[in-house]
mmCIF file of C-alpha atoms in Angstrom:
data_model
loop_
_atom_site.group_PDB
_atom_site.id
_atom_site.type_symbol
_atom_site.label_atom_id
_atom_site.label_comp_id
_atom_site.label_asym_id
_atom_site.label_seq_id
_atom_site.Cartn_x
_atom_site.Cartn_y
_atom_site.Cartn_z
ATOM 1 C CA UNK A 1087 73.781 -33.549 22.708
ATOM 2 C CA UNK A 1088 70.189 -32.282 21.980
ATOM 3 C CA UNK A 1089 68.768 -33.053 18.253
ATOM 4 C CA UNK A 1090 67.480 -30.689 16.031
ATOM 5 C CA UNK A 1091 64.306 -31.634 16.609
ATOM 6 C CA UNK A 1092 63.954 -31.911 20.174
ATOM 7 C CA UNK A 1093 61.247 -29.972 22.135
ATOM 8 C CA UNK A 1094 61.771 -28.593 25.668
ATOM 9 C CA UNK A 1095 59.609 -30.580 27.653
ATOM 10 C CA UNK A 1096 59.797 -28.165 30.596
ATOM 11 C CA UNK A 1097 59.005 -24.403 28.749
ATOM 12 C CA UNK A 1098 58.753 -21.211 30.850
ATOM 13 C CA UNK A 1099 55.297 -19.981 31.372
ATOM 14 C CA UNK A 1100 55.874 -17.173 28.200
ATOM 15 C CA UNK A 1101 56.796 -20.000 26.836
ATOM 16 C CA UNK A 1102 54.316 -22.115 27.152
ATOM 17 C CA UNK A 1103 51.486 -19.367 26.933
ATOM 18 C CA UNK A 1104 52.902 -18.561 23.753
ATOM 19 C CA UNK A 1105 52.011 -22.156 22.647
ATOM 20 C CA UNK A 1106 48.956 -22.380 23.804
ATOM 21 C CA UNK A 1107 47.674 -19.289 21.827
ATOM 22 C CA UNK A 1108 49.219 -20.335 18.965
ATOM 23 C CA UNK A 1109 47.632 -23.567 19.061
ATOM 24 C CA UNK A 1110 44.232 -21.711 19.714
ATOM 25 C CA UNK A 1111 45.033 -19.754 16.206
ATOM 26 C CA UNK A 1112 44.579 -23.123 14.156
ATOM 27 C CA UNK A 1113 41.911 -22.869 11.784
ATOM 28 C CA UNK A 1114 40.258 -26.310 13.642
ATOM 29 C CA UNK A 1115 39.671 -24.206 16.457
ATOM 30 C CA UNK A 1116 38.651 -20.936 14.815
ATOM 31 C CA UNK A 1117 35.533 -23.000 12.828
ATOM 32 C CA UNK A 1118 34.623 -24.461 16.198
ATOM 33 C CA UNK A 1119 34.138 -21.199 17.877
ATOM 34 C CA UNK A 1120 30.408 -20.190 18.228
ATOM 35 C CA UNK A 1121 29.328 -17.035 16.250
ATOM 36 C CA UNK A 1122 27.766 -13.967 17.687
ATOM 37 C CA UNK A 1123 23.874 -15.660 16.322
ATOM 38 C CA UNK A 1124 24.794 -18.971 18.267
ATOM 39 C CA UNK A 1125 25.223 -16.836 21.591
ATOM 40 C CA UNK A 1126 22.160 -14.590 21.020
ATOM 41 C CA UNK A 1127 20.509 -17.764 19.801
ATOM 42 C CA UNK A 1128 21.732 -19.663 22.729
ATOM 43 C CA UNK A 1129 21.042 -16.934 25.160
ATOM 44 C CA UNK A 1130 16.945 -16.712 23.949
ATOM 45 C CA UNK A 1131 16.917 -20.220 24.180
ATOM 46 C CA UNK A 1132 18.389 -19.941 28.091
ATOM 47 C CA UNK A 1133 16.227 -17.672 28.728
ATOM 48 C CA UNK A 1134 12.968 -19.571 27.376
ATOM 49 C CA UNK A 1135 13.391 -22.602 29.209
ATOM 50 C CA UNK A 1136 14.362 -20.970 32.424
ATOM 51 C CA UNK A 1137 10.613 -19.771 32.224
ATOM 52 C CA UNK A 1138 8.006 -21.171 35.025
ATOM 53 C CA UNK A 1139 4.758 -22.118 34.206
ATOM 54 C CA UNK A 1140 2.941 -23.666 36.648
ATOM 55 C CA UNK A 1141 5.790 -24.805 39.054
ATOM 56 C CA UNK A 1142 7.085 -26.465 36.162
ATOM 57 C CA UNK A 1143 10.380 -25.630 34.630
ATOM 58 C CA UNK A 1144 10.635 -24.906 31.118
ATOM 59 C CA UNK A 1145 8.364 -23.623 28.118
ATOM 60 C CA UNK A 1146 4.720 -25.117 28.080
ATOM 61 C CA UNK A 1147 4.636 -26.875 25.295
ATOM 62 C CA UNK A 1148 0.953 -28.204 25.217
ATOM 63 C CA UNK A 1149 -0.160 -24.310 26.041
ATOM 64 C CA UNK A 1150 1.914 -23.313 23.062
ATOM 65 C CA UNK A 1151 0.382 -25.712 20.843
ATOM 66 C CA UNK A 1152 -2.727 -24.712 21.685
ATOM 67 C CA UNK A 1153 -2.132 -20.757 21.004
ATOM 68 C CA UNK A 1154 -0.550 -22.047 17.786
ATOM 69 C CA UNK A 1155 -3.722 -23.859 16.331
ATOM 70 C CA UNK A 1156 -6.357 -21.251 17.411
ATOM 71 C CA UNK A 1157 -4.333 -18.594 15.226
ATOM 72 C CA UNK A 1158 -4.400 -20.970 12.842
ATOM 73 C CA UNK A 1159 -7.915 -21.317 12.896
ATOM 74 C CA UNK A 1160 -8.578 -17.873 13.118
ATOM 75 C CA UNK A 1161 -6.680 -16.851 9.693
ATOM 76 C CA UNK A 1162 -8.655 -19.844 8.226
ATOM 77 C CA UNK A 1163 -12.021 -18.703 9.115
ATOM 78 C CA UNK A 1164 -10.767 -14.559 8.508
ATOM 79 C CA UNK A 1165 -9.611 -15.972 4.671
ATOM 80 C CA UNK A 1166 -12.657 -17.446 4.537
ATOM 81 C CA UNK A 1167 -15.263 -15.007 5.052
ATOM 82 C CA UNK A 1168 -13.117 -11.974 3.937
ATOM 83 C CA UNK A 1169 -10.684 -13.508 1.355
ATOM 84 C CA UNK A 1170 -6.927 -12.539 0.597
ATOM 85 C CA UNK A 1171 -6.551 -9.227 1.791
ATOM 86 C CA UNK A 1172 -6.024 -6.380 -0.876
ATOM 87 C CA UNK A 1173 -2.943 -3.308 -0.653
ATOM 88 C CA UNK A 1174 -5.186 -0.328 -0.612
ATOM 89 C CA UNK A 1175 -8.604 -1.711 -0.594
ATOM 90 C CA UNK A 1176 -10.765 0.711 -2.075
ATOM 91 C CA UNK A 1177 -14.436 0.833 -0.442
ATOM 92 C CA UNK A 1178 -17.504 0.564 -2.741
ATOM 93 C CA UNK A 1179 -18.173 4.573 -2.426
ATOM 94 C CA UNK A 1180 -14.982 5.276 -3.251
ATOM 95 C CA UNK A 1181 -15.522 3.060 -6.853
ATOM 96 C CA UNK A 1182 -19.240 4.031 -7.544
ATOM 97 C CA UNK A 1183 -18.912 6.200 -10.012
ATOM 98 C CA UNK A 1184 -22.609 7.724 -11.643
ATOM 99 C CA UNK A 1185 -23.889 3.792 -11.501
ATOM 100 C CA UNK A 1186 -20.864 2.201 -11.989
ATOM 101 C CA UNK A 1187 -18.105 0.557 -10.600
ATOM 102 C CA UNK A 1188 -14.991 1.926 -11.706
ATOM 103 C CA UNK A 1189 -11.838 1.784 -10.115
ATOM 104 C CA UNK A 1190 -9.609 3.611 -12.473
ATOM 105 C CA UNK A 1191 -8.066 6.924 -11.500
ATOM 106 C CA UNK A 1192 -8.464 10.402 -13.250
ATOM 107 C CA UNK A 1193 -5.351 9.873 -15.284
ATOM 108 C CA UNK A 1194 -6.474 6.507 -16.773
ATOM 109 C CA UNK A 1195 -10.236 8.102 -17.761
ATOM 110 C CA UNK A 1196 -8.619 10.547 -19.177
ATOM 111 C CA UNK A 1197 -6.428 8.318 -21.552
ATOM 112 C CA UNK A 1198 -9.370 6.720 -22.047
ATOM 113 C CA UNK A 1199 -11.162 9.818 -23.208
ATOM 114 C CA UNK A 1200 -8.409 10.233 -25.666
ATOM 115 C CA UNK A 1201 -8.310 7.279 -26.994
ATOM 116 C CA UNK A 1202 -11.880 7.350 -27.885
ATOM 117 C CA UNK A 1203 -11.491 10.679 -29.160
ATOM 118 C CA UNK A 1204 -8.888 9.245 -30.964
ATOM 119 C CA UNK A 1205 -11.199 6.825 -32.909
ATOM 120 C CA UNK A 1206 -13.644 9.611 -33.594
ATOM 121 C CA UNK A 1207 -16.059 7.804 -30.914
ATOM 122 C CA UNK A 1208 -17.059 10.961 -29.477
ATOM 123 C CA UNK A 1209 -19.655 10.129 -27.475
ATOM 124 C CA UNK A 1210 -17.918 7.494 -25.715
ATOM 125 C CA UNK A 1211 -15.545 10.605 -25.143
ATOM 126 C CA UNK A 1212 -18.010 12.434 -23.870
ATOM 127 C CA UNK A 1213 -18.873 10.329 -21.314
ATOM 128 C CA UNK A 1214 -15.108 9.203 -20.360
ATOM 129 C CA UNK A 1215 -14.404 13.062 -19.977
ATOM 130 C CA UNK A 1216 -17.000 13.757 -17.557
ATOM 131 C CA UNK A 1217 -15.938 10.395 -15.382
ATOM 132 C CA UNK A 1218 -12.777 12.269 -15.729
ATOM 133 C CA UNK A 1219 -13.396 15.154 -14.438
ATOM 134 C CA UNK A 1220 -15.628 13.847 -11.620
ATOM 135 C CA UNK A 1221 -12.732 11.282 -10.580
ATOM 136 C CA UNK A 1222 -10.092 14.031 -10.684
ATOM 137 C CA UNK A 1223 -12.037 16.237 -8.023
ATOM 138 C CA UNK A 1224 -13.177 13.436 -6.137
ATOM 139 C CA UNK A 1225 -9.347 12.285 -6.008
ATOM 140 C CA UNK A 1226 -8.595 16.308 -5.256
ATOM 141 C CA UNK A 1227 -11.138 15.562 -2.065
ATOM 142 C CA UNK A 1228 -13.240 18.476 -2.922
ATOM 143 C CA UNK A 1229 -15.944 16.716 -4.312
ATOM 144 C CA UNK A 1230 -17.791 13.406 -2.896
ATOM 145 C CA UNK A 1231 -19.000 11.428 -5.813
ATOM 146 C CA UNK A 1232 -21.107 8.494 -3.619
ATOM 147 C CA UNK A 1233 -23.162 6.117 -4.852
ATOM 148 C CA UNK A 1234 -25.956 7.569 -6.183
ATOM 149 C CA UNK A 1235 -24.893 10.575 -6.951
ATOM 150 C CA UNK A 1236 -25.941 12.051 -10.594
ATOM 151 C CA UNK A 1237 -24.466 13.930 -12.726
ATOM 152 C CA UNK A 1238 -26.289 17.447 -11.838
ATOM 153 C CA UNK A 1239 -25.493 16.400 -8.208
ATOM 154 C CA UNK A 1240 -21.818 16.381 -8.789
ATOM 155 C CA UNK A 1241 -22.401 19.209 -11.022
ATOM 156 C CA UNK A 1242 -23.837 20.987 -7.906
ATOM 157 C CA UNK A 1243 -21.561 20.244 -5.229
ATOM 158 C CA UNK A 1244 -18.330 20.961 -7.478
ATOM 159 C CA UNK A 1245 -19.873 24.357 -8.611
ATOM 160 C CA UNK A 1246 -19.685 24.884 -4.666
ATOM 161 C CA UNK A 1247 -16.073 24.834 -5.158
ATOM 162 C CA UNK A 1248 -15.618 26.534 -8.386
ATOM 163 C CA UNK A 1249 -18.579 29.173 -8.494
ATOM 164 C CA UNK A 1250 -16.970 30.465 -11.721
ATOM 165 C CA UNK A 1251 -17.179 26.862 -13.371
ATOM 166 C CA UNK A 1252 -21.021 26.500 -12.441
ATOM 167 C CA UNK A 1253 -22.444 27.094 -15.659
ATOM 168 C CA UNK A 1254 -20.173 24.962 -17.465
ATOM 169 C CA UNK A 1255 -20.102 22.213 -15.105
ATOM 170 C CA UNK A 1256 -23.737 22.139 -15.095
ATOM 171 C CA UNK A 1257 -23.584 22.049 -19.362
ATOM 172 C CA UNK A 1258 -21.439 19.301 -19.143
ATOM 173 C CA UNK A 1259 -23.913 17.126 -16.677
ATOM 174 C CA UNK A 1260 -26.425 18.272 -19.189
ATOM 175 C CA UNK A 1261 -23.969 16.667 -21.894
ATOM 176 C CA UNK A 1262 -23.161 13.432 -20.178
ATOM 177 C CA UNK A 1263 -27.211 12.131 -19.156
ATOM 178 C CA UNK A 1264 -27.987 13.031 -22.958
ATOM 179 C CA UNK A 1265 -25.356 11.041 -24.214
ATOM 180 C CA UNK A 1266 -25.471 7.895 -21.786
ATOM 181 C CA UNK A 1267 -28.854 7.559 -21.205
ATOM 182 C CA UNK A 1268 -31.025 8.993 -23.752
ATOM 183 C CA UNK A 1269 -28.869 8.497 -26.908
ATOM 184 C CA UNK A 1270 -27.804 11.507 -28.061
ATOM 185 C CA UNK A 1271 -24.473 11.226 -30.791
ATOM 186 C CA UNK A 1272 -21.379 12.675 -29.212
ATOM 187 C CA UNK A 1273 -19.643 15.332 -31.201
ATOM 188 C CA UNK A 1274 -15.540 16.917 -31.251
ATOM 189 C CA UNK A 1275 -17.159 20.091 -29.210
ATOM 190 C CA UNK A 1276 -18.803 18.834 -26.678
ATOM 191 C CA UNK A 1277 -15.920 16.129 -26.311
ATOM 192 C CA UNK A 1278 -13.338 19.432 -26.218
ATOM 193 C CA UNK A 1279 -15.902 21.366 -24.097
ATOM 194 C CA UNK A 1280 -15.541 18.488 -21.019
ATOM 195 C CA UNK A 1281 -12.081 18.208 -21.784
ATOM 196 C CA UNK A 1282 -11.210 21.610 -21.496
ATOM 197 C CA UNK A 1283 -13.107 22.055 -17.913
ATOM 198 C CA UNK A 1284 -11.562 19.478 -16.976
ATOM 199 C CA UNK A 1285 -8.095 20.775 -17.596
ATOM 200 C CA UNK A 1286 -8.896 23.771 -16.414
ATOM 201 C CA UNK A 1287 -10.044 22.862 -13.072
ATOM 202 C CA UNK A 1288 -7.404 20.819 -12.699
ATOM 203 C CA UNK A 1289 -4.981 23.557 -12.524
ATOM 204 C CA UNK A 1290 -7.592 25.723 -10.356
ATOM 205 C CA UNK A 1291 -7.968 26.828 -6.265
ATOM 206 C CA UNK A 1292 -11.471 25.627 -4.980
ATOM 207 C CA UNK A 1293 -13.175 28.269 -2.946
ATOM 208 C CA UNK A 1294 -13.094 27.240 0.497
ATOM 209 C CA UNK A 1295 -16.212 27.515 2.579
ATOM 210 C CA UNK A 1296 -15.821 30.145 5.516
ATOM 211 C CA UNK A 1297 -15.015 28.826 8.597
ATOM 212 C CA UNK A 1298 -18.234 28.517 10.638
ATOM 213 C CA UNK A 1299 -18.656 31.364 13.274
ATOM 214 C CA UNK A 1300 -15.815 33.627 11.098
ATOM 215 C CA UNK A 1301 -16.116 37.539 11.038
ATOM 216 C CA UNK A 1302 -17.793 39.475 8.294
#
C-alpha cells in the first residue's frame, strides 16, 4: 500500500509540467532572474565588444583612453582661461551702465530709488531713478545703453521712441549729470519728476520707425 507521503515517480507530462512551473515560481528563482536594465545593459555591452577596430575584436581600449584624457585636458585648460561658466552670462555692454558696471535689473534700481527716497537721500534718488529708467528701456530693447553712452545720448535715442517724452527725458539727463558729477543736492521733485517718467513710459507704446522703402 502507497504512504501518504509517497510521490509518483513516473508523472504524466501535465503533470510534470505543472511541477516544473511551480518550481520556477519560488522566490529563489524569481531574484535570480535578470531585470529589464541587465538585458539592455547586457545587450550595449554585446554590442560594444562585438565592435572591430583594426582587425581586432573588441573595444580599443588604449584609443579610448586616449580620447578620455584629451577631454580632460581640454576642460582643464577651457576652466582655466575662461573660469566656471556662468547661467546667463551677461556681456560687458549689456552691464555698462553711464560708467558703471551694474548688473541689477530695472526692478531692483527702482527699489533702490525708493529706498533712498525713503531716507530723504534724494540725490542718490535721483540718480537711481534715471539708472532706472535707462535699464527698464534698455531691458524693453528699445533703447541701447552701451558703454559710453551719456546721459543726453540715452536721452536722445529714447526720445526717438517716445517723441512726446523728449523734453522730459532730456530734463531728466539734465538732472542726473548735475547731480552725479557736478554736485548739485537732490530734491523730492526732481526725485518724483524721474520717477514719474519712468512709470509712465513704462506703461507706454514706443513709436516704431517706418519700415525702410514704406509708402507715404
Amino acid at each position: 500500500m502507497t504512504g501518504a507521503f509517497d510521490v509518483p515517480v513516473d508523472p504524466d507530462a501535465p503533470e510534470a509540467r505543472e511541477w516544473i512551473l511551480r518550481e520556477l515560481a519560488g522566490p529563489e528563482y524569481e531574484a535570480a532572474r535578470p531585470t529589464l536594465f541587465d538585458r539592455i545593459s547586457q545587450a550595449i555591452w554585446e554590442w560594444f565588444t562585438s565592435l572591430r577596430f583594426g582587425g581586432v575584436d573588441g573595444p580599443p581600449v588604449l584609443p579610448l583612453i586616449v580620447v578620455g584624457a584629451l577631454v580632460l585636458v581640454a576642460l582643464l585648460l577651457a576652466f582655466l582661461i575662461y573660469g566656471l561658466p556662468r547661467v546667463n552670462r551677461r556681456s560687458r555692454a549689456d552691464l555698462d551702465l553711464f560708467g558703471v558696471d551694474d548688473e541689477r535689473d530695472a526692478a531692483t534700481i527702482r527699489r533702490a530709488a525708493a529706498d533712498a527716497a525713503a531716507r530723504e537721500d534724494w540725490t542718490l534718488a535721483s540718480v537711481e531713478g534715471f539708472r532706472a529708467l535707462a535699464r527698464g528701456l534698455a531691458e524693453r530693447t528699445l533703447v541701447t545703453v552701451s558703454p559710453g553712452t551719456t546721459a543726453h545720448g540715452f536721452a536722445d535715442r529714447a526720445a526717438g521712441a517716445f517723441p512726446d517724452a523728449a523734453d522730459e527725458l532730456r530734463w531728466s539727463a539734465d538732472l542726473f549729470d548735475a547731480v552725479r558729477y557736478l554736485g548739485r543736492a537732490g530734491d523730492r521733485a526732481g526725485y518724483e519728476r524721474v520717477s514719474a517718467l519712468d512709470a509712465r513710459l513704462s506703461a507706454a507704446r514706443p513709436v516704431l520707425p517706418e519700415p525702410t522703402g514704406a509708402p507715404a
